[in-house]
Amino acid sequence: MKRFFAVMLSMVAALTLLVGCVPTQVHVCPEGGDKPRPEAPSEGALKTGLAVVASVDGSHGATADEPGLAKYDVTLVAVTVDANGVIEQCIIDGIASQVNFDTAGAVTTDLSAAVPTKNELGEQYGMKAYGGAAYEWNEQAAALATYAVGKTVNELKNGAVNESGKAADADLASVATIYLGGYVAAVEKAVQSAEYLGAQSGDRLVLSSMNGLKNSKSADAENEGLAQLDADVAVVTMRDDVITSCIIDGLQAKVGFDASGAITSPLDAQILSKNQLGENYGMKAWGGAIAEWNEQAASFAKYVTGKTPAQVAGIAVNEQTKPTDADLASSVTIAVGGFQALIAKAAA
């Protein structure tokens, strides 16, 4: 089974970044508009939540002594939460990537290189090798995620960190020495966004991400350069081999620069995911789409709930990976190859 999904993943992974879209969240965050949230449909029902938090404020322009840097810091959190607000499962991951450019505005980074998450990097992230840390980043993040289980957000906030954002709990502090304040805030955001989408107590929670830099480009005399990280994220809960809930979201983190290597975009501006952008993403306003990206992504997530990953891989699509199934095509007109890739990776 794993081999099957590995093959599927290799076939559709490249499509994810080429289409410039991904993720879907079965709910729209407040920034994208409110909607009624259903009550727990049955005993044991859990809410599923996702947080995508990004920053580029570590970026800087190019000089004669130092190349320009577009630096991306992205935190990803997936949770399941019960009716009392108690976290049943929690996964924390992150993306740390960058694009370099010179004083002529030329990108010098290999844009085709893979962009793994911090958990995927594991030991290669280098906190132990280069920073002398006792535990690697993924181990420290896992310690915080484990600490969060069985707690409400308030219990987590009051017990996990001190005023400086470092671990306050002695057991947690024995593993997690990094700044935890931002990760705790991301867990809170994931819990606040969580909805009843079909997950039940005991389901397995998976966080899947596919990331790339291929939409970046150098500057020239007529056009500014662009350093862009595309991150496609899916949260899936599964029971046996059946998807019980699904959220997909996407992120486009952009840094502009000119032909002299000077940054041209504000580095302190809030970076919203596609679900958070909602109508402001502009597919209806500028492209005449039948539904906004977040709505189409939510439709896809609902469509795959109750299916196996193999059935998701087998969804009928055309050469552009747009759905040809009549029911799905009535609400989803965008390419879904990237969505299928996320589900395949989650199941691998």
Tab-separated table of C-alpha atoms in Angstrom:
chain	number	residue	atom	x	y	z
A	1	MET	CA	0.000	0.000	0.000
A	2	LYS	CA	2.758	2.451	0.904
A	3	ARG	CA	4.479	1.690	-2.382
A	4	PHE	CA	1.276	2.489	-4.262
A	5	PHE	CA	0.972	5.888	-2.639
A	6	ALA	CA	4.646	6.609	-3.158
A	7	VAL	CA	4.117	6.081	-6.897
A	8	MET	CA	1.003	8.234	-6.853
A	9	LEU	CA	2.847	10.941	-4.969
A	10	SER	CA	5.718	11.037	-7.425
A	11	MET	CA	3.300	11.400	-10.338
A	12	VAL	CA	1.303	14.302	-8.961
A	13	ALA	CA	3.698	16.115	-6.621
A	14	ALA	CA	5.105	18.322	-9.352
A	15	LEU	CA	1.615	19.475	-10.280
A	16	THR	CA	1.099	21.014	-6.854
A	17	LEU	CA	3.399	23.962	-7.353
A	18	LEU	CA	2.814	24.307	-11.083
A	19	VAL	CA	-0.825	25.113	-10.574
A	20	GLY	CA	0.044	27.619	-7.849
A	21	CYS	CA	-2.661	26.390	-5.564
A	22	VAL	CA	-3.189	23.827	-2.963
A	23	PRO	CA	-4.835	23.339	0.355
A	24	THR	CA	-8.291	23.368	1.524
A	25	GLN	CA	-9.775	23.882	4.810
A	26	VAL	CA	-13.259	22.750	5.503
A	27	HIS	CA	-13.733	25.923	7.430
A	28	VAL	CA	-13.153	29.540	6.745
A	29	CYS	CA	-11.154	31.413	9.365
A	30	PRO	CA	-12.586	34.685	10.669
A	31	GLU	CA	-10.463	36.673	8.209
A	32	GLY	CA	-12.290	34.947	5.357
A	33	GLY	CA	-15.789	35.316	6.780
A	34	ASP	CA	-17.810	33.595	9.467
A	35	LYS	CA	-20.134	30.666	9.011
A	36	PRO	CA	-22.245	28.605	11.404
A	37	ARG	CA	-20.355	25.816	13.106
A	38	PRO	CA	-22.276	22.581	13.739
A	39	GLU	CA	-22.657	21.077	17.155
A	40	ALA	CA	-21.002	17.751	17.983
A	41	PRO	CA	-23.058	15.187	16.014
A	42	SER	CA	-22.406	12.295	18.399
A	43	GLU	CA	-20.615	11.220	21.539
A	44	GLY	CA	-16.912	10.919	20.865
A	45	ALA	CA	-16.982	13.399	17.989
A	46	LEU	CA	-13.878	15.565	17.712
A	47	LYS	CA	-13.152	18.875	16.044
A	48	THR	CA	-10.283	19.016	13.559
A	49	GLY	CA	-8.163	22.166	13.357
A	50	LEU	CA	-5.248	23.589	11.400
A	51	ALA	CA	-3.077	26.663	11.875
A	52	VAL	CA	-0.689	28.059	9.277
A	53	VAL	CA	1.408	30.952	10.613
A	54	ALA	CA	4.090	32.594	8.462
A	55	SER	CA	6.654	35.365	8.667
A	56	VAL	CA	9.289	36.845	6.325
A	57	ASP	CA	10.622	39.483	8.708
A	58	GLY	CA	14.093	37.926	8.736
A	59	SER	CA	14.600	38.907	5.093
A	60	HIS	CA	16.988	41.629	3.887
A	61	GLY	CA	18.285	43.183	0.679
A	62	ALA	CA	21.534	42.408	-1.127
A	63	THR	CA	24.751	44.345	-0.556
A	64	ALA	CA	28.257	44.147	-1.941
A	65	ASP	CA	29.226	42.063	1.074
A	66	GLU	CA	26.163	39.899	1.527
A	67	PRO	CA	23.560	38.369	-0.799
A	68	GLY	CA	19.921	39.301	-0.448
A	69	LEU	CA	17.784	36.951	1.569
A	70	ALA	CA	14.097	36.111	1.483
A	71	LYS	CA	13.691	34.102	4.674
A	72	TYR	CA	10.544	32.129	5.423
A	73	ASP	CA	9.499	30.956	8.876
A	74	VAL	CA	6.272	28.955	8.804
A	75	THR	CA	4.620	27.106	11.677
A	76	LEU	CA	2.088	24.351	11.008
A	77	VAL	CA	-0.146	22.907	13.725
A	78	ALA	CA	-2.808	20.217	13.465
A	79	VAL	CA	-5.122	19.270	16.337
A	80	THR	CA	-8.157	17.272	17.261
A	81	VAL	CA	-10.229	18.700	20.118
A	82	ASP	CA	-13.148	17.323	22.108
A	83	ALA	CA	-16.393	19.062	23.065
A	84	ASN	CA	-14.809	20.463	26.236
A	85	GLY	CA	-11.921	22.042	24.373
A	86	VAL	CA	-9.445	19.383	25.460
A	87	ILE	CA	-6.762	18.593	22.898
A	88	GLU	CA	-6.752	14.882	22.030
A	89	GLN	CA	-3.966	14.947	19.431
A	90	CYS	CA	-1.480	17.605	18.359
A	91	ILE	CA	1.191	17.783	15.667
A	92	ILE	CA	3.615	20.706	15.357
A	93	ASP	CA	5.796	21.165	12.289
A	94	GLY	CA	7.509	24.042	10.522
A	95	ILE	CA	9.112	25.194	7.299
A	96	ALA	CA	12.382	27.098	7.335
A	97	SER	CA	13.461	28.022	3.816
A	98	GLN	CA	15.087	30.862	1.948
A	99	VAL	CA	15.807	32.375	-1.455
A	100	ASN	CA	19.023	34.302	-2.106
A	101	PHE	CA	19.529	36.993	-4.755
A	102	ASP	CA	22.404	39.293	-5.678
A	103	THR	CA	22.864	43.032	-6.272
A	104	ALA	CA	21.811	42.567	-9.897
A	105	GLY	CA	18.463	41.128	-8.785
A	106	ALA	CA	19.351	37.626	-9.944
A	107	VAL	CA	18.126	34.658	-7.918
A	108	THR	CA	21.071	32.489	-6.885
A	109	THR	CA	19.187	29.716	-5.098
A	110	ASP	CA	18.387	26.388	-6.756
A	111	LEU	CA	14.634	26.776	-7.089
A	112	SER	CA	14.127	23.141	-8.030
A	113	ALA	CA	15.526	21.837	-4.741
A	114	ALA	CA	13.161	20.068	-2.365
A	115	VAL	CA	11.821	22.062	0.583
A	116	PRO	CA	11.237	19.574	3.416
A	117	THR	CA	9.586	20.499	6.688
A	118	LYS	CA	11.536	20.620	9.938
A	119	ASN	CA	10.097	17.297	11.055
A	120	GLU	CA	11.089	15.737	7.748
A	121	LEU	CA	14.611	17.119	8.122
A	122	GLY	CA	15.015	15.631	11.574
A	123	GLU	CA	18.714	15.499	12.481
A	124	GLN	CA	19.593	17.354	9.276
A	125	TYR	CA	17.981	20.513	10.634
A	126	GLY	CA	21.204	20.851	12.599
A	127	MET	CA	20.347	22.153	16.042
A	128	LYS	CA	22.488	19.493	17.655
A	129	ALA	CA	25.259	19.468	15.094
A	130	TYR	CA	25.659	23.242	14.744
A	131	GLY	CA	24.017	24.702	17.823
A	132	GLY	CA	25.002	22.190	20.466
A	133	ALA	CA	21.386	21.540	21.450
A	134	ALA	CA	20.619	18.446	23.470
A	135	TYR	CA	17.569	17.687	21.312
A	136	GLU	CA	16.793	18.364	17.653
A	137	TRP	CA	13.982	20.740	16.621
A	138	ASN	CA	11.547	17.952	15.739
A	139	GLU	CA	12.125	16.330	19.128
A	140	GLN	CA	11.497	19.593	20.954
A	141	ALA	CA	8.359	20.314	18.921
A	142	ALA	CA	7.096	16.807	19.608
A	143	ALA	CA	7.670	17.353	23.336
A	144	LEU	CA	5.457	20.444	23.275
A	145	ALA	CA	2.808	18.651	21.194
A	146	THR	CA	2.798	15.768	23.678
A	147	TYR	CA	2.536	18.221	26.585
A	148	ALA	CA	-0.511	19.841	24.933
A	149	VAL	CA	-2.464	16.570	24.783
A	150	GLY	CA	-5.068	16.311	27.515
A	151	LYS	CA	-5.102	20.051	28.138
A	152	THR	CA	-7.285	22.964	27.132
A	153	VAL	CA	-5.674	25.996	25.522
A	154	ASN	CA	-5.812	27.893	28.816
A	155	GLU	CA	-4.154	25.024	30.659
A	156	LEU	CA	-1.490	24.864	27.962
A	157	LYS	CA	-0.825	28.604	28.045
A	158	ASN	CA	-0.708	28.733	31.839
A	159	GLY	CA	1.584	25.745	32.226
A	160	ALA	CA	3.803	25.417	29.169
A	161	VAL	CA	5.691	28.698	28.997
A	162	ASN	CA	6.922	31.491	31.218
A	163	GLU	CA	6.855	35.243	30.499
A	164	SER	CA	9.881	34.927	28.225
A	165	GLY	CA	8.215	32.251	26.108
A	166	LYS	CA	10.505	29.461	27.303
A	167	ALA	CA	9.318	26.188	28.829
A	168	ALA	CA	8.012	26.624	32.387
A	169	ASP	CA	7.154	23.013	33.108
A	170	ALA	CA	10.242	21.167	34.370
A	171	ASP	CA	9.667	18.002	32.332
A	172	LEU	CA	8.995	19.997	29.176
A	173	ALA	CA	12.026	22.195	29.807
A	174	SER	CA	14.241	19.117	30.044
A	175	VAL	CA	13.682	18.584	26.300
A	176	ALA	CA	12.392	21.857	24.847
A	177	THR	CA	14.934	24.668	25.165
A	178	ILE	CA	13.790	26.684	22.126
A	179	TYR	CA	11.413	29.641	22.303
A	180	LEU	CA	7.949	28.104	22.598
A	181	GLY	CA	5.701	31.160	22.766
A	182	GLY	CA	4.981	31.276	19.052
A	183	TYR	CA	4.233	27.568	18.882
A	184	VAL	CA	1.818	27.770	21.795
A	185	ALA	CA	0.058	30.662	20.024
A	186	ALA	CA	-0.188	28.541	16.864
A	187	VAL	CA	-1.700	25.662	18.846
A	188	GLU	CA	-4.262	28.105	20.230
A	189	LYS	CA	-5.070	29.274	16.707
A	190	ALA	CA	-5.545	25.697	15.505
A	191	VAL	CA	-7.896	24.950	18.406
A	192	GLN	CA	-9.894	28.126	17.826
A	193	SER	CA	-10.350	27.259	14.152
A	194	ALA	CA	-11.306	23.623	14.755
A	195	GLU	CA	-14.654	22.274	13.526
A	196	TYR	CA	-16.644	19.075	13.603
A	197	LEU	CA	-15.820	17.528	10.250
A	198	GLY	CA	-16.319	13.852	11.034
A	199	ALA	CA	-13.370	12.882	13.245
A	200	GLN	CA	-13.994	10.592	16.196
A	201	SER	CA	-11.970	9.850	19.305
A	202	GLY	CA	-9.279	7.326	18.451
A	203	ASP	CA	-8.851	8.416	14.819
A	204	ARG	CA	-5.288	8.909	13.624
A	205	LEU	CA	-4.225	12.515	12.953
A	206	VAL	CA	-1.826	13.263	10.071
A	207	LEU	CA	-0.295	16.562	8.932
A	208	SER	CA	0.913	16.619	5.322
A	209	SER	CA	2.791	19.400	3.548
A	210	MET	CA	4.277	19.943	0.084
A	211	ASN	CA	6.428	23.005	-0.430
A	212	GLY	CA	8.482	24.642	-3.158
A	213	LEU	CA	10.164	27.781	-4.469
A	214	LYS	CA	9.599	27.279	-8.200
A	215	ASN	CA	7.420	30.359	-8.632
A	216	SER	CA	10.311	32.653	-7.676
A	217	LYS	CA	12.005	34.701	-10.405
A	218	SER	CA	14.860	37.149	-10.896
A	219	ALA	CA	14.386	40.885	-11.410
A	220	ASP	CA	15.172	42.635	-14.689
A	221	ALA	CA	14.977	46.173	-16.056
A	222	GLU	CA	11.206	45.967	-16.561
A	223	ASN	CA	10.051	43.650	-13.786
A	224	GLU	CA	10.690	43.230	-10.104
A	225	GLY	CA	11.993	39.945	-8.815
A	226	LEU	CA	9.934	37.633	-6.660
A	227	ALA	CA	10.989	35.170	-3.997
A	228	GLN	CA	7.965	32.984	-3.295
A	229	LEU	CA	7.431	30.020	-1.029
A	230	ASP	CA	4.376	27.935	-1.909
A	231	ALA	CA	3.233	25.650	0.886
A	232	ASP	CA	0.332	23.261	0.467
A	233	VAL	CA	-0.955	21.743	3.690
A	234	ALA	CA	-3.475	19.044	4.553
A	235	VAL	CA	-4.732	17.757	7.874
A	236	VAL	CA	-6.361	14.348	7.675
A	237	THR	CA	-7.870	12.102	10.303
A	238	MET	CA	-8.205	8.427	9.492
A	239	ARG	CA	-9.829	5.349	10.964
A	240	ASP	CA	-8.331	2.203	9.516
A	241	ASP	CA	-7.924	3.225	5.868
A	242	VAL	CA	-10.833	5.674	5.646
A	243	ILE	CA	-10.581	9.459	5.804
A	244	THR	CA	-12.840	10.749	8.581
A	245	SER	CA	-12.064	14.465	8.255
A	246	CYS	CA	-9.945	16.651	6.028
A	247	ILE	CA	-8.718	20.232	5.964
A	248	ILE	CA	-6.591	21.672	3.167
A	249	ASP	CA	-5.019	25.107	3.129
A	250	GLY	CA	-2.369	26.881	1.099
A	251	LEU	CA	0.183	29.612	1.594
A	252	GLN	CA	1.983	31.961	-0.783
A	253	ALA	CA	4.687	33.828	1.117
A	254	LYS	CA	6.198	36.498	-1.146
A	255	VAL	CA	9.176	38.851	-0.951
A	256	GLY	CA	9.697	41.346	-3.764
A	257	PHE	CA	13.038	42.858	-4.764
A	258	ASP	CA	14.327	45.066	-7.577
A	259	ALA	CA	17.187	44.862	-10.065
A	260	SER	CA	19.592	46.279	-7.483
A	261	GLY	CA	18.717	43.597	-4.921
A	262	ALA	CA	16.739	45.972	-2.689
A	263	ILE	CA	13.627	44.620	-0.932
A	264	THR	CA	10.467	46.249	-2.294
A	265	SER	CA	7.738	44.600	-0.208
A	266	PRO	CA	6.860	45.208	3.468
A	267	LEU	CA	8.419	42.524	5.628
A	268	ASP	CA	6.146	43.080	8.615
A	269	ALA	CA	2.866	42.636	6.744
A	270	GLN	CA	0.627	39.810	7.941
A	271	ILE	CA	0.796	36.766	5.675
A	272	LEU	CA	-2.585	35.075	5.408
A	273	SER	CA	-3.243	31.580	4.139
A	274	LYS	CA	-5.625	31.086	1.226
A	275	ASN	CA	-8.423	30.034	3.565
A	276	GLN	CA	-7.862	33.106	5.711
A	277	LEU	CA	-7.895	35.319	2.620
A	278	GLY	CA	-11.265	33.946	1.569
A	279	GLU	CA	-12.876	36.297	-0.960
A	280	ASN	CA	-9.746	38.436	-0.964
A	281	TYR	CA	-7.836	35.687	-2.745
A	282	GLY	CA	-9.694	36.947	-5.797
A	283	MET	CA	-10.622	33.938	-7.903
A	284	LYS	CA	-14.181	35.164	-8.302
A	285	ALA	CA	-13.378	38.869	-8.585
A	286	TRP	CA	-10.488	38.540	-11.032
A	287	GLY	CA	-10.956	35.140	-12.640
A	288	GLY	CA	-14.720	34.783	-12.789
A	289	ALA	CA	-14.607	31.483	-10.884
A	290	ILE	CA	-17.850	29.876	-9.755
A	291	ALA	CA	-16.532	29.755	-6.185
A	292	GLU	CA	-13.579	31.179	-4.276
A	293	TRP	CA	-10.468	29.051	-3.693
A	294	ASN	CA	-11.275	28.320	-0.064
A	295	GLU	CA	-14.794	27.247	-1.015
A	296	GLN	CA	-13.531	24.916	-3.714
A	297	ALA	CA	-10.882	23.489	-1.420
A	298	ALA	CA	-13.525	22.902	1.239
A	299	SER	CA	-15.719	21.125	-1.311
A	300	PHE	CA	-12.858	18.818	-2.230
A	301	ALA	CA	-12.110	18.087	1.434
A	302	LYS	CA	-15.765	17.212	2.049
A	303	TYR	CA	-15.851	15.055	-1.091
A	304	VAL	CA	-12.892	12.900	0.005
A	305	THR	CA	-14.173	12.419	3.553
A	306	GLY	CA	-15.441	8.863	3.820
A	307	LYS	CA	-13.141	7.656	1.047
A	308	THR	CA	-9.904	5.723	1.194
A	309	PRO	CA	-6.680	7.343	-0.048
A	310	ALA	CA	-6.731	4.886	-2.961
A	311	GLN	CA	-10.158	6.174	-3.963
A	312	VAL	CA	-8.894	9.760	-3.725
A	313	ALA	CA	-5.966	8.852	-5.961
A	314	GLY	CA	-8.460	7.428	-8.436
A	315	ILE	CA	-10.628	10.557	-8.723
A	316	ALA	CA	-11.166	11.169	-12.437
A	317	VAL	CA	-9.325	14.262	-13.725
A	318	ASN	CA	-8.331	15.688	-17.098
A	319	GLU	CA	-4.825	16.577	-18.312
A	320	GLN	CA	-4.842	19.708	-16.145
A	321	THR	CA	-5.890	17.536	-13.166
A	322	LYS	CA	-9.246	19.295	-13.026
A	323	PRO	CA	-12.025	16.959	-11.879
A	324	THR	CA	-14.242	15.348	-14.490
A	325	ASP	CA	-16.579	13.656	-12.025
A	326	ALA	CA	-19.858	15.539	-12.405
A	327	ASP	CA	-20.616	15.853	-8.696
A	328	LEU	CA	-17.155	17.150	-7.820
A	329	ALA	CA	-16.819	19.325	-10.938
A	330	SER	CA	-20.037	21.146	-10.062
A	331	SER	CA	-18.252	22.842	-7.148
A	332	VAL	CA	-14.542	22.376	-7.913
A	333	THR	CA	-13.154	23.766	-11.168
A	334	ILE	CA	-9.523	24.215	-10.117
A	335	ALA	CA	-6.796	21.604	-10.581
A	336	VAL	CA	-6.845	19.032	-7.787
A	337	GLY	CA	-3.618	17.149	-8.542
A	338	GLY	CA	-1.934	18.920	-5.648
A	339	PHE	CA	-4.780	17.996	-3.318
A	340	GLN	CA	-4.488	14.343	-4.345
A	341	ALA	CA	-0.743	14.505	-3.747
A	342	LEU	CA	-1.279	15.782	-0.207
A	343	ILE	CA	-3.659	12.944	0.597
A	344	ALA	CA	-1.268	10.397	-0.942
A	345	LYS	CA	1.588	11.752	1.165
A	346	ALA	CA	-0.552	11.620	4.302
A	347	ALA	CA	-1.320	7.960	3.619
A	348	ALA	CA	2.248	6.961	2.723
